[in-house]
């Protein structure tokens, strides 16, 4: 089999109500989607991560100018071989960021093609399914005015519980005092329920502020404290992991086995959160998750993308072994973004849905996706 064409679909939609996380205001949701076509008629879907502050045109340019020439005529049934070709040929200007996101998109599409060719879900090709369903946690609590939204966010917590979530992740990083007020309000609101919380500051703090926030939240039973400091500051990750009695999570802004090797050997994380659409796709995720297992580090993939990113992430989660075997092990969770995303649910006929607190993992071939092309046209960037 050989790759004959790569169609790039950068899509974007402005939000009616912009929202904020600690790094800025999100005015549009975007995605860089790719469709890798082959001489057999089989084509596969992939996605490059595009966070709320980044144009989908960046990864699209990498795919068009750097990766397309490397991948045309390559065999998509040998994704490991193609991955190293893409990584090696972009090393001097790549290794991180949008270049790795672009590699991720093509790699995911190749695994989708392989799954369709072998008539197996990607999880089976990765080694098999440890689970057919996964518990999602709600990622939410974005801001619509900035600080001082503790009451509204407590109401949001109750809404997530009504919607069937038992775990939810609160966006913090709006100043330690404001963060503490928000958490006190949410903890009060959910008192008496079985809900559990995580917090995510999106690397808004230095180590002293992160330590102060962690100390203030020490009694809230947090499942984890995510991205307390910038990803470059591995020393502070290690310091916080030593200082706080809260599991430290990170890795959504780290890439490839090389980047995670540094974090793992130095002891930065209790929980690693590679994003399939930016860490380097399934091929890099295999390297990273095998290494995490050897270090005894749990993996909960980060996902904040379109339906393609969600479907891919579910296949990876199905194939993740539990890190610490026992009768009642801690299972991986699915990050379920509850923020506004105009085209996420419309992009496919089988969007992710919550049933009895669980999300079922597709056992259809490949990613199990059927993509609505009208949505690609409707939201195409630059129209
Ligand atoms: Ca995060």
GROMACS .gro file of C-alpha atoms and ligand atoms in nm:
model
  384
    1UNK     CA    1   0.000   0.000   0.000
    2UNK     CA    2   0.122   0.354  -0.062
    3UNK     CA    3   0.010   0.704   0.033
    4UNK     CA    4  -0.111   0.896  -0.272
    5UNK     CA    5  -0.238   1.221  -0.122
    6UNK     CA    6  -0.271   1.412   0.203
    7UNK     CA    7  -0.566   1.644   0.219
    8UNK     CA    8  -0.535   1.908   0.491
    9UNK     CA    9  -0.849   2.049   0.653
   10UNK     CA   10  -0.775   2.348   0.881
   11UNK     CA   11  -1.109   2.435   1.042
   12UNK     CA   12  -1.208   2.705   1.285
   13UNK     CA   13  -1.523   2.852   1.437
   14UNK     CA   14  -1.563   3.170   1.640
   15UNK     CA   15  -1.732   3.127   1.976
   16UNK     CA   16  -2.042   3.325   2.065
   17UNK     CA   17  -1.909   3.358   2.420
   18UNK     CA   18  -1.528   3.370   2.453
   19UNK     CA   19  -1.389   3.193   2.760
   20UNK     CA   20  -1.059   3.204   2.946
   21UNK     CA   21  -0.810   2.961   3.089
   22UNK     CA   22  -0.504   3.092   3.271
   23UNK     CA   23  -0.307   3.158   2.951
   24UNK     CA   24  -0.561   3.373   2.769
   25UNK     CA   25  -0.904   3.424   2.616
   26UNK     CA   26  -1.029   3.165   2.370
   27UNK     CA   27  -1.224   3.328   2.087
   28UNK     CA   28  -1.244   3.035   1.849
   29UNK     CA   29  -1.213   2.658   1.846
   30UNK     CA   30  -0.993   2.515   1.574
   31UNK     CA   31  -0.848   2.190   1.448
   32UNK     CA   32  -0.599   2.085   1.185
   33UNK     CA   33  -0.745   1.765   1.039
   34UNK     CA   34  -0.579   1.547   0.780
   35UNK     CA   35  -0.712   1.285   0.548
   36UNK     CA   36  -0.439   1.049   0.426
   37UNK     CA   37  -0.539   0.875   0.103
   38UNK     CA   38  -0.393   0.556  -0.040
   39UNK     CA   39  -0.382   0.367  -0.368
   40UNK     CA   40  -0.622   0.107  -0.223
   41UNK     CA   41  -0.907   0.353  -0.179
   42UNK     CA   42  -0.874   0.335   0.200
   43UNK     CA   43  -0.818   0.673   0.364
   44UNK     CA   44  -0.750   0.758   0.727
   45UNK     CA   45  -0.818   1.055   0.955
   46UNK     CA   46  -0.576   1.232   1.185
   47UNK     CA   47  -0.562   1.553   1.384
   48UNK     CA   48  -0.290   1.794   1.493
   49UNK     CA   49  -0.359   1.953   1.829
   50UNK     CA   50  -0.467   2.315   1.803
   51UNK     CA   51  -0.520   2.477   2.139
   52UNK     CA   52  -0.745   2.777   2.175
   53UNK     CA   53  -0.471   3.035   2.124
   54UNK     CA   54  -0.308   2.884   1.817
   55UNK     CA   55  -0.404   2.901   1.449
   56UNK     CA   56  -0.469   2.567   1.278
   57UNK     CA   57  -0.273   2.709   0.984
   58UNK     CA   58   0.057   2.649   1.168
   59UNK     CA   59   0.041   2.270   1.175
   60UNK     CA   60  -0.120   2.278   0.829
   61UNK     CA   61   0.189   2.458   0.694
   62UNK     CA   62   0.420   2.197   0.851
   63UNK     CA   63   0.220   1.917   0.693
   64UNK     CA   64   0.212   2.084   0.353
   65UNK     CA   65   0.573   2.200   0.333
   66UNK     CA   66   0.766   1.952   0.549
   67UNK     CA   67   0.578   1.625   0.584
   68UNK     CA   68   0.386   1.581   0.261
   69UNK     CA   69   0.705   1.544   0.054
   70UNK     CA   70   0.833   1.282   0.300
   71UNK     CA   71   0.517   1.077   0.313
   72UNK     CA   72   0.389   1.056  -0.044
   73UNK     CA   73   0.451   0.700  -0.171
   74UNK     CA   74   0.533   0.574   0.183
   75UNK     CA   75   0.360   0.261   0.318
   76UNK     CA   76   0.101   0.361   0.585
   77UNK     CA   77   0.097   0.003   0.716
   78UNK     CA   78   0.448   0.064   0.852
   79UNK     CA   79   0.377   0.364   1.079
   80UNK     CA   80   0.687   0.316   1.295
   81UNK     CA   81   0.911   0.340   0.987
   82UNK     CA   82   0.728   0.649   0.862
   83UNK     CA   83   0.736   0.810   1.208
   84UNK     CA   84   1.113   0.794   1.228
   85UNK     CA   85   1.145   0.925   0.874
   86UNK     CA   86   0.929   1.227   0.964
   87UNK     CA   87   1.102   1.282   1.300
   88UNK     CA   88   1.457   1.246   1.169
   89UNK     CA   89   1.401   1.473   0.871
   90UNK     CA   90   1.250   1.752   1.084
   91UNK     CA   91   1.481   1.714   1.387
   92UNK     CA   92   1.683   2.030   1.332
   93UNK     CA   93   1.373   2.251   1.339
   94UNK     CA   94   1.124   2.019   1.507
   95UNK     CA   95   1.125   1.787   1.811
   96UNK     CA   96   0.848   1.984   1.990
   97UNK     CA   97   0.538   2.195   1.931
   98UNK     CA   98   0.357   2.219   1.599
   99UNK     CA   99   0.605   2.002   1.409
  100UNK     CA  100   0.529   1.714   1.644
  101UNK     CA  101   0.157   1.792   1.626
  102UNK     CA  102   0.176   1.769   1.248
  103UNK     CA  103   0.363   1.436   1.269
  104UNK     CA  104   0.094   1.321   1.514
  105UNK     CA  105  -0.183   1.392   1.263
  106UNK     CA  106  -0.024   1.184   0.987
  107UNK     CA  107   0.069   0.903   1.227
  108UNK     CA  108  -0.288   0.880   1.364
  109UNK     CA  109  -0.423   0.865   1.009
  110UNK     CA  110  -0.183   0.580   0.922
  111UNK     CA  111  -0.306   0.377   1.221
  112UNK     CA  112  -0.665   0.447   1.111
  113UNK     CA  113  -0.575   0.317   0.764
  114UNK     CA  114  -0.408   0.008   0.913
  115UNK     CA  115  -0.714  -0.064   1.125
  116UNK     CA  116  -0.942  -0.044   0.824
  117UNK     CA  117  -0.707  -0.260   0.617
  118UNK     CA  118  -0.682  -0.532   0.884
  119UNK     CA  119  -1.048  -0.482   0.986
  120UNK     CA  120  -0.952  -0.427   1.349
  121UNK     CA  121  -0.989  -0.133   1.587
  122UNK     CA  122  -0.660   0.054   1.644
  123UNK     CA  123  -0.653  -0.069   2.006
  124UNK     CA  124  -0.624  -0.427   1.883
  125UNK     CA  125  -0.330  -0.332   1.661
  126UNK     CA  126  -0.168  -0.163   1.964
  127UNK     CA  127  -0.175  -0.495   2.146
  128UNK     CA  128  -0.533  -0.540   2.259
  129UNK     CA  129  -0.817  -0.397   2.463
  130UNK     CA  130  -0.783  -0.390   2.841
  131UNK     CA  131  -1.127  -0.227   2.861
  132UNK     CA  132  -1.435  -0.165   2.648
  133UNK     CA  133  -1.542   0.150   2.832
  134UNK     CA  134  -1.379   0.426   3.032
  135UNK     CA  135  -1.490   0.668   3.298
  136UNK     CA  136  -1.471   1.027   3.176
  137UNK     CA  137  -1.393   1.326   3.388
  138UNK     CA  138  -1.536   1.668   3.308
  139UNK     CA  139  -1.285   1.935   3.213
  140UNK     CA  140  -1.454   2.268   3.262
  141UNK     CA  141  -1.479   2.567   3.491
  142UNK     CA  142  -1.350   2.813   3.231
  143UNK     CA  143  -1.405   3.180   3.304
  144UNK     CA  144  -1.633   3.420   3.126
  145UNK     CA  145  -1.534   3.734   3.317
  146UNK     CA  146  -1.198   3.638   3.475
  147UNK     CA  147  -1.173   3.650   3.854
  148UNK     CA  148  -1.452   3.645   4.112
  149UNK     CA  149  -1.665   3.369   3.959
  150UNK     CA  150  -1.671   3.129   4.255
  151UNK     CA  151  -2.052   3.113   4.283
  152UNK     CA  152  -2.107   3.047   3.911
  153UNK     CA  153  -1.837   2.777   3.913
  154UNK     CA  154  -1.999   2.602   4.210
  155UNK     CA  155  -2.322   2.588   4.009
  156UNK     CA  156  -2.126   2.441   3.720
  157UNK     CA  157  -1.995   2.164   3.947
  158UNK     CA  158  -2.352   2.062   4.033
  159UNK     CA  159  -2.443   2.066   3.664
  160UNK     CA  160  -2.159   1.822   3.585
  161UNK     CA  161  -2.286   1.590   3.858
  162UNK     CA  162  -2.639   1.612   3.713
  163UNK     CA  163  -2.492   1.523   3.374
  164UNK     CA  164  -2.347   1.199   3.512
  165UNK     CA  165  -1.987   1.291   3.595
  166UNK     CA  166  -1.827   1.175   3.918
  167UNK     CA  167  -1.491   1.340   3.858
  168UNK     CA  168  -1.421   1.694   3.739
  169UNK     CA  169  -1.119   1.910   3.677
  170UNK     CA  170  -1.126   2.274   3.780
  171UNK     CA  171  -0.937   2.533   3.577
  172UNK     CA  172  -0.734   2.749   3.817
  173UNK     CA  173  -0.436   2.979   3.775
  174UNK     CA  174  -0.625   3.307   3.814
  175UNK     CA  175  -0.430   3.414   4.124
  176UNK     CA  176  -0.385   3.197   4.433
  177UNK     CA  177  -0.645   3.388   4.641
  178UNK     CA  178  -0.907   3.368   4.366
  179UNK     CA  179  -0.825   3.000   4.311
  180UNK     CA  180  -0.875   2.923   4.680
  181UNK     CA  181  -1.209   3.109   4.685
  182UNK     CA  182  -1.323   2.907   4.382
  183UNK     CA  183  -1.224   2.577   4.537
  184UNK     CA  184  -1.388   2.657   4.872
  185UNK     CA  185  -1.709   2.739   4.688
  186UNK     CA  186  -1.701   2.419   4.479
  187UNK     CA  187  -1.607   2.195   4.773
  188UNK     CA  188  -1.899   2.340   4.972
  189UNK     CA  189  -2.139   2.287   4.682
  190UNK     CA  190  -2.047   1.919   4.627
  191UNK     CA  191  -2.030   1.828   4.995
  192UNK     CA  192  -2.228   1.508   5.053
  193UNK     CA  193  -2.189   1.386   4.694
  194UNK     CA  194  -1.935   1.127   4.579
  195UNK     CA  195  -1.775   1.373   4.335
  196UNK     CA  196  -1.397   1.400   4.322
  197UNK     CA  197  -1.187   1.691   4.197
  198UNK     CA  198  -0.865   1.765   4.014
  199UNK     CA  199  -0.713   2.109   3.950
  200UNK     CA  200  -0.526   2.244   3.648
  201UNK     CA  201  -0.343   2.578   3.647
  202UNK     CA  202  -0.204   2.549   3.291
  203UNK     CA  203   0.146   2.640   3.415
  204UNK     CA  204   0.037   2.981   3.546
  205UNK     CA  205   0.264   2.972   3.851
  206UNK     CA  206   0.619   2.954   3.976
  207UNK     CA  207   0.709   2.703   4.244
  208UNK     CA  208   0.628   2.922   4.546
  209UNK     CA  209   0.276   3.011   4.429
  210UNK     CA  210   0.215   2.652   4.320
  211UNK     CA  211   0.333   2.533   4.662
  212UNK     CA  212   0.102   2.783   4.839
  213UNK     CA  213  -0.196   2.671   4.633
  214UNK     CA  214  -0.113   2.305   4.691
  215UNK     CA  215  -0.080   2.361   5.066
  216UNK     CA  216  -0.417   2.541   5.075
  217UNK     CA  217  -0.584   2.254   4.889
  218UNK     CA  218  -0.411   1.976   5.084
  219UNK     CA  219  -0.732   1.863   5.257
  220UNK     CA  220  -0.960   1.857   4.951
  221UNK     CA  221  -0.861   1.505   4.843
  222UNK     CA  222  -0.752   1.615   4.496
  223UNK     CA  223  -0.692   1.335   4.248
  224UNK     CA  224  -0.416   1.544   4.090
  225UNK     CA  225  -0.258   1.888   4.049
  226UNK     CA  226  -0.198   1.947   3.677
  227UNK     CA  227   0.068   2.161   3.508
  228UNK     CA  228   0.157   2.359   3.822
  229UNK     CA  229   0.457   2.524   3.650
  230UNK     CA  230   0.589   2.564   3.296
  231UNK     CA  231   0.688   2.239   3.122
  232UNK     CA  232   1.051   2.352   3.095
  233UNK     CA  233   1.084   2.375   3.476
  234UNK     CA  234   1.132   2.008   3.560
  235UNK     CA  235   1.316   2.100   3.883
  236UNK     CA  236   1.002   2.268   4.019
  237UNK     CA  237   0.787   1.970   3.918
  238UNK     CA  238   1.022   1.753   4.125
  239UNK     CA  239   1.017   2.001   4.416
  240UNK     CA  240   0.635   2.009   4.420
  241UNK     CA  241   0.614   1.633   4.397
  242UNK     CA  242   0.839   1.609   4.704
  243UNK     CA  243   0.663   1.890   4.894
  244UNK     CA  244   0.294   1.825   4.835
  245UNK     CA  245   0.081   1.528   4.924
  246UNK     CA  246  -0.111   1.562   4.596
  247UNK     CA  247  -0.026   1.361   4.282
  248UNK     CA  248   0.145   1.587   4.028
  249UNK     CA  249   0.034   1.558   3.664
  250UNK     CA  250   0.180   1.702   3.346
  251UNK     CA  251   0.293   1.632   2.994
  252UNK     CA  252   0.028   1.777   2.763
  253UNK     CA  253   0.296   2.016   2.636
  254UNK     CA  254   0.569   1.753   2.614
  255UNK     CA  255   0.652   1.557   2.304
  256UNK     CA  256   0.801   1.224   2.193
  257UNK     CA  257   0.985   0.964   2.397
  258UNK     CA  258   1.282   1.198   2.420
  259UNK     CA  259   1.086   1.470   2.601
  260UNK     CA  260   0.911   1.226   2.836
  261UNK     CA  261   1.236   1.040   2.908
  262UNK     CA  262   1.369   1.356   3.072
  263UNK     CA  263   1.053   1.401   3.282
  264UNK     CA  264   1.043   1.036   3.388
  265UNK     CA  265   1.411   0.990   3.475
  266UNK     CA  266   1.408   1.305   3.688
  267UNK     CA  267   1.081   1.213   3.862
  268UNK     CA  268   0.862   1.504   3.750
  269UNK     CA  269   0.523   1.329   3.734
  270UNK     CA  270   0.297   1.093   3.923
  271UNK     CA  271   0.065   1.102   3.621
  272UNK     CA  272   0.177   1.156   3.260
  273UNK     CA  273  -0.066   1.321   3.020
  274UNK     CA  274   0.062   1.290   2.663
  275UNK     CA  275  -0.177   1.431   2.404
  276UNK     CA  276  -0.205   1.191   2.113
  277UNK     CA  277  -0.241   1.484   1.870
  278UNK     CA  278   0.080   1.653   1.980
  279UNK     CA  279   0.306   1.394   2.146
  280UNK     CA  280   0.368   1.224   1.810
  281UNK     CA  281   0.054   1.016   1.751
  282UNK     CA  282   0.001   0.649   1.836
  283UNK     CA  283   0.360   0.558   1.750
  284UNK     CA  284   0.509   0.804   2.000
  285UNK     CA  285   0.235   0.727   2.254
  286UNK     CA  286   0.342   0.360   2.240
  287UNK     CA  287   0.699   0.461   2.323
  288UNK     CA  288   0.589   0.698   2.600
  289UNK     CA  289   0.335   0.466   2.763
  290UNK     CA  290   0.573   0.169   2.766
  291UNK     CA  291   0.834   0.388   2.934
  292UNK     CA  292   0.576   0.522   3.183
  293UNK     CA  293   0.485   0.165   3.275
  294UNK     CA  294   0.851   0.087   3.344
  295UNK     CA  295   0.874   0.393   3.572
  296UNK     CA  296   0.547   0.310   3.753
  297UNK     CA  297   0.389   0.633   3.628
  298UNK     CA  298   0.017   0.641   3.552
  299UNK     CA  299  -0.099   0.766   3.210
  300UNK     CA  300  -0.415   0.969   3.154
  301UNK     CA  301  -0.400   1.105   2.800
  302UNK     CA  302  -0.478   1.472   2.753
  303UNK     CA  303  -0.744   1.541   2.489
  304UNK     CA  304  -0.897   1.874   2.396
  305UNK     CA  305  -0.956   1.829   2.025
  306UNK     CA  306  -1.230   1.738   1.781
  307UNK     CA  307  -1.417   1.410   1.746
  308UNK     CA  308  -1.112   1.264   1.570
  309UNK     CA  309  -0.887   1.339   1.869
  310UNK     CA  310  -1.147   1.191   2.103
  311UNK     CA  311  -1.187   0.872   1.898
  312UNK     CA  312  -0.810   0.829   1.877
  313UNK     CA  313  -0.766   0.891   2.248
  314UNK     CA  314  -1.029   0.626   2.330
  315UNK     CA  315  -0.836   0.368   2.125
  316UNK     CA  316  -0.517   0.449   2.314
  317UNK     CA  317  -0.696   0.429   2.649
  318UNK     CA  318  -0.840   0.088   2.559
  319UNK     CA  319  -0.484  -0.041   2.506
  320UNK     CA  320  -0.331   0.107   2.825
  321UNK     CA  321  -0.237  -0.147   3.091
  322UNK     CA  322  -0.317  -0.046   3.448
  323UNK     CA  323   0.003   0.082   3.605
  324UNK     CA  324  -0.026  -0.086   3.944
  325UNK     CA  325  -0.197  -0.423   3.927
  326UNK     CA  326  -0.440  -0.512   4.207
  327UNK     CA  327  -0.794  -0.636   4.260
  328UNK     CA  328  -0.917  -0.277   4.251
  329UNK     CA  329  -0.666  -0.089   4.039
  330UNK     CA  330  -0.677   0.278   3.945
  331UNK     CA  331  -0.800   0.281   3.586
  332UNK     CA  332  -0.715   0.545   3.327
  333UNK     CA  333  -0.973   0.819   3.273
  334UNK     CA  334  -1.094   0.999   2.961
  335UNK     CA  335  -1.061   1.376   2.959
  336UNK     CA  336  -1.405   1.501   2.852
  337UNK     CA  337  -1.391   1.865   2.750
  338UNK     CA  338  -1.718   2.034   2.840
  339UNK     CA  339  -1.623   2.374   2.699
  340UNK     CA  340  -1.787   2.521   2.392
  341UNK     CA  341  -1.679   2.353   2.068
  342UNK     CA  342  -1.913   2.430   1.776
  343UNK     CA  343  -1.811   2.150   1.544
  344UNK     CA  344  -1.698   1.870   1.776
  345UNK     CA  345  -2.026   1.681   1.797
  346UNK     CA  346  -2.129   1.758   1.439
  347UNK     CA  347  -1.805   1.632   1.286
  348UNK     CA  348  -1.905   1.268   1.317
  349UNK     CA  349  -2.221   1.063   1.322
  350UNK     CA  350  -2.099   0.878   1.632
  351UNK     CA  351  -1.984   1.147   1.882
  352UNK     CA  352  -1.866   1.055   2.231
  353UNK     CA  353  -2.160   1.015   2.467
  354UNK     CA  354  -2.189   0.936   2.834
  355UNK     CA  355  -2.388   0.626   2.938
  356UNK     CA  356  -2.422   0.543   3.307
  357UNK     CA  357  -2.108   0.741   3.382
  358UNK     CA  358  -1.902   0.558   3.118
  359UNK     CA  359  -1.798   0.618   2.758
  360UNK     CA  360  -1.804   0.311   2.535
  361UNK     CA  361  -1.492   0.253   2.323
  362UNK     CA  362  -1.563   0.173   1.957
  363UNK     CA  363  -1.469  -0.174   1.831
  364UNK     CA  364  -1.518  -0.076   1.467
  365UNK     CA  365  -1.212  -0.093   1.238
  366UNK     CA  366  -0.953   0.184   1.269
  367UNK     CA  367  -1.073   0.482   1.468
  368UNK     CA  368  -1.433   0.379   1.400
  369UNK     CA  369  -1.517   0.725   1.268
  370UNK     CA  370  -1.744   0.844   0.998
  371UNK     CA  371  -1.663   1.210   0.924
  372UNK     CA  372  -1.926   1.460   0.809
  373UNK     CA  373  -1.766   1.642   0.514
  374UNK     CA  374  -2.025   1.920   0.523
  375UNK     CA  375  -1.879   2.028   0.858
  376UNK     CA  376  -1.529   2.042   0.704
  377UNK     CA  377  -1.662   2.275   0.436
  378UNK     CA  378  -1.873   2.481   0.673
  379UNK     CA  379  -1.587   2.565   0.912
  380UNK     CA  380  -1.296   2.576   0.668
  381UNK     CA  381  -1.040   2.835   0.779
  382UNK     CA  382  -1.034   3.162   0.586
  383UNK     CA  383  -1.381   3.147   0.435
  384LIG    CA1  384  -0.446   2.075   3.110
   0.00000   0.00000   0.00000
